[in-house]
Amino acid sequence: MTLLAVLSHLNRADGSATYTHNGYAIIGAVNGPIEVQRRDEMPEEATVEVNIRLAVGIGSPKERHLESLVHNTLRSIILTRSIPRTLVQITLQVTSLPEEEAASGVDSACTLLPHLLHTALLALLSASIPLSTALTSVVIAVPASASSKAGTTMLSPTAKELLRAKPIRATHVFAFSGNRKLLLSQSMGVFAYDEWGEACEMAEDVCCRDEGGVGLGEDMEVKGGQGNLEEWLRSVVQKKVEMEQRWRVAT
Amino acid sequence: MASSLASLTVVLPGDSISPSALPQPAKKTKPLTLGPGLRHLPPDTIASTIAGALVTDPRKNAAWIEHNSGRYLPTSGDLVIATVNTSGADIFNCLITPHTPYAALPHLAFEGATRKTRPQLPTNSLVYCRIVNAGKDSSPELTCVDPSTGKSEGLGPLKGGMVFPISMGMARRLLAGKKGGVTVLEGLSEKMGFEVAVGRNGALWVDGGSVKVTLAVGRAVQEVDERALGEKGQKKIVERVLRGL
């Protein structure tokens, strides 16, 4: 996986991140905690606002749907009660999609969702908004021919792979918190409950670290081939901290 | 200063801090103090809420997460540079950071101010003040006097000069004195005369008497901030700035 992340690169936003993965590129910006409009104000909680902007064209109900999914997932991890009567504004601008995206025959809501979640999380980390946990997310696709060939369930497939494996029978998006709790499960297509369970386990392996305990970033080895998403997240944060603390060792 | 980056403990939000990583105080009676970025989950879990480096102080029995990004959150006791927005009946409505609720600065919270001789501050004037009260349930309150002595102790309206935006980490370093490792101001002050005020909200006010000196000092500090320069790098900047004048 080639996950690229740049943190805190926008000047005027409180927190920002650019995320690139397999042809998807998204810029995320977070402003907050800022003053909230009277009608959105909640006496004991912060308001979370998510705006998703497309690479081309104007927003449609599909984007509203994605916004509500991202909003509900993020609201469950932001400690909204510690910053009451404020607004956390998250803007996600999709800057490029893979060329094969439209032809792959899979709803882009599913393939885009994990990337949107990752971008939003990185921007929130960059803005130092209090969070109860980090999250990692992955998409799993099951081709219609999965039963004939063994092990063809595709983990985080690229748009090209999806195009080749057409038709796709089912797609699942899973998001896990740092303590291996399922935060979001979004599925489309035809599948049996067992298949969903298998996909869920598969996603958990990629999203969460092997040992349940907290190593506090001391063991940073990445298992061969398929990178672990939480390890990746830690390496991004490690880079951010090193950048911020480099004056301590500068001459 | 000497601590290397490898020894830093990097945490993600939601990580629980192991008891061995917390400070071990000499005296058992001293309670553990949690700073920014840490929260206590009863009964005995300490978890981080932001991404950053865990820092501990065994003498004060304190632990916090060091970070240098995001918006400034008002904390009581902090020195900030506030901008006056409007004047109410008996308070000035000030902004500490943009797009946040007003902070209240009473007309009488200045040195020597009485009902008859209250300061007149027009919109957009700058005030160097201390945060008295900042809770999540109320808007922050500011003051320019020490309540015990009634003296200003350097606080008050800032006249002339210019404000330079700096990172919050840089503001902390400037206010930390020797520990912050910022020597550029001392170096420049050997040849030039200027006044500075450092606000924890990421603002540096400089008045050098002339535009040239003000800009030179402000830009030098900003460069030290952006490039995270150590002592040698700062010396080079001082030399370059002094040569340019």
CSV table of C-alpha atoms in Angstrom, one decimal, chain A residues 8 14 31-35 79 81-82 84-85 125-134 214 216-217 230 233-234 237-238 240-242 244-251, chain B residues 1 3-5 8-15 39 49-53 66-71 73 99-101 136-138 173 180 226-233:
chain,number,residue,atom,x,y,z
A,8,SER,CA,-0.4,20.7,8.9
A,14,ASP,CA,-6.2,25.1,12.5
A,31,ASN,CA,-11.2,24.5,12.0
A,32,GLY,CA,-12.1,24.3,15.7
A,33,PRO,CA,-13.1,24.8,18.4
A,34,ILE,CA,-14.7,27.9,17.0
A,35,GLU,CA,-17.9,29.9,17.7
A,79,LEU,CA,-14.7,14.2,22.8
A,81,ARG,CA,-18.4,17.1,25.8
A,82,SER,CA,-15.0,18.5,26.6
A,84,PRO,CA,-19.2,22.3,24.7
A,85,ARG,CA,-20.9,25.1,22.7
A,125,LEU,CA,-4.9,15.0,14.8
A,126,SER,CA,-3.2,18.0,13.2
A,127,ALA,CA,-5.7,20.3,14.8
A,128,SER,CA,-5.2,18.7,18.2
A,129,ILE,CA,-8.9,18.3,18.7
A,130,PRO,CA,-9.5,16.0,21.7
A,131,LEU,CA,-10.4,12.5,20.5
A,132,SER,CA,-11.3,9.4,22.6
A,133,THR,CA,-9.5,7.1,20.1
A,134,ALA,CA,-7.9,7.0,16.7
A,214,VAL,CA,-0.2,-0.6,23.9
A,216,LEU,CA,3.6,3.2,22.8
A,217,GLY,CA,5.4,3.3,19.5
A,230,GLU,CA,-2.4,1.4,12.8
A,233,LEU,CA,-0.9,5.9,11.6
A,234,ARG,CA,1.7,5.8,14.3
A,237,VAL,CA,2.3,10.8,14.1
A,238,GLN,CA,5.9,10.0,14.9
A,240,LYS,CA,4.7,15.0,13.1
A,241,VAL,CA,6.2,14.9,16.6
A,242,GLU,CA,9.7,14.8,15.3
A,244,GLU,CA,7.6,19.7,16.1
A,245,GLN,CA,10.4,18.8,18.5
A,246,ARG,CA,13.4,19.1,16.1
A,247,TRP,CA,14.4,22.4,17.8
A,248,ARG,CA,15.5,20.3,20.9
A,249,VAL,CA,18.3,18.6,19.0
A,250,ALA,CA,19.0,21.4,16.5
A,251,THR,CA,22.4,23.1,16.7
B,1,MET,CA,17.5,20.4,26.1
B,3,SER,CA,17.0,14.9,25.5
B,4,SER,CA,17.2,13.2,22.1
B,5,LEU,CA,14.2,12.6,19.9
B,8,LEU,CA,10.3,10.6,23.1
B,9,THR,CA,7.1,8.6,23.8
B,10,VAL,CA,4.7,9.2,20.9
B,11,VAL,CA,1.1,8.7,21.7
B,12,LEU,CA,-2.1,8.5,19.6
B,13,PRO,CA,-5.5,9.6,21.0
B,14,GLY,CA,-6.9,6.8,23.1
B,15,ASP,CA,-3.6,5.2,24.1
B,39,ARG,CA,-7.5,12.5,30.8
B,49,THR,CA,-6.7,12.6,23.8
B,50,ILE,CA,-4.4,14.1,21.3
B,51,ALA,CA,-1.4,13.0,19.2
B,52,GLY,CA,2.0,14.2,20.5
B,53,ALA,CA,4.9,13.4,22.7
B,66,GLU,CA,3.5,18.2,24.1
B,67,HIS,CA,2.1,19.3,20.7
B,68,ASN,CA,2.5,22.3,18.5
B,69,SER,CA,-0.5,22.5,16.3
B,70,GLY,CA,-4.1,23.5,16.4
B,71,ARG,CA,-6.0,26.4,17.9
B,73,LEU,CA,-7.4,27.0,24.0
B,99,HIS,CA,-13.9,33.2,15.4
B,100,THR,CA,-14.2,32.4,19.0
B,101,PRO,CA,-16.5,33.9,21.6
B,136,LYS,CA,-15.3,25.2,29.1
B,137,ASP,CA,-18.6,26.5,30.5
B,138,SER,CA,-17.9,30.2,30.3
B,173,ARG,CA,9.7,28.5,24.3
B,180,GLY,CA,13.2,27.2,25.7
B,226,GLU,CA,9.9,28.0,11.1
B,227,ARG,CA,13.3,26.5,10.7
B,228,ALA,CA,13.5,25.2,14.3
B,229,LEU,CA,17.0,26.6,14.7
B,230,GLY,CA,19.4,25.7,17.5
B,231,GLU,CA,21.8,28.1,19.2
B,232,LYS,CA,24.3,28.1,16.3
B,233,GLY,CA,21.7,28.8,13.7
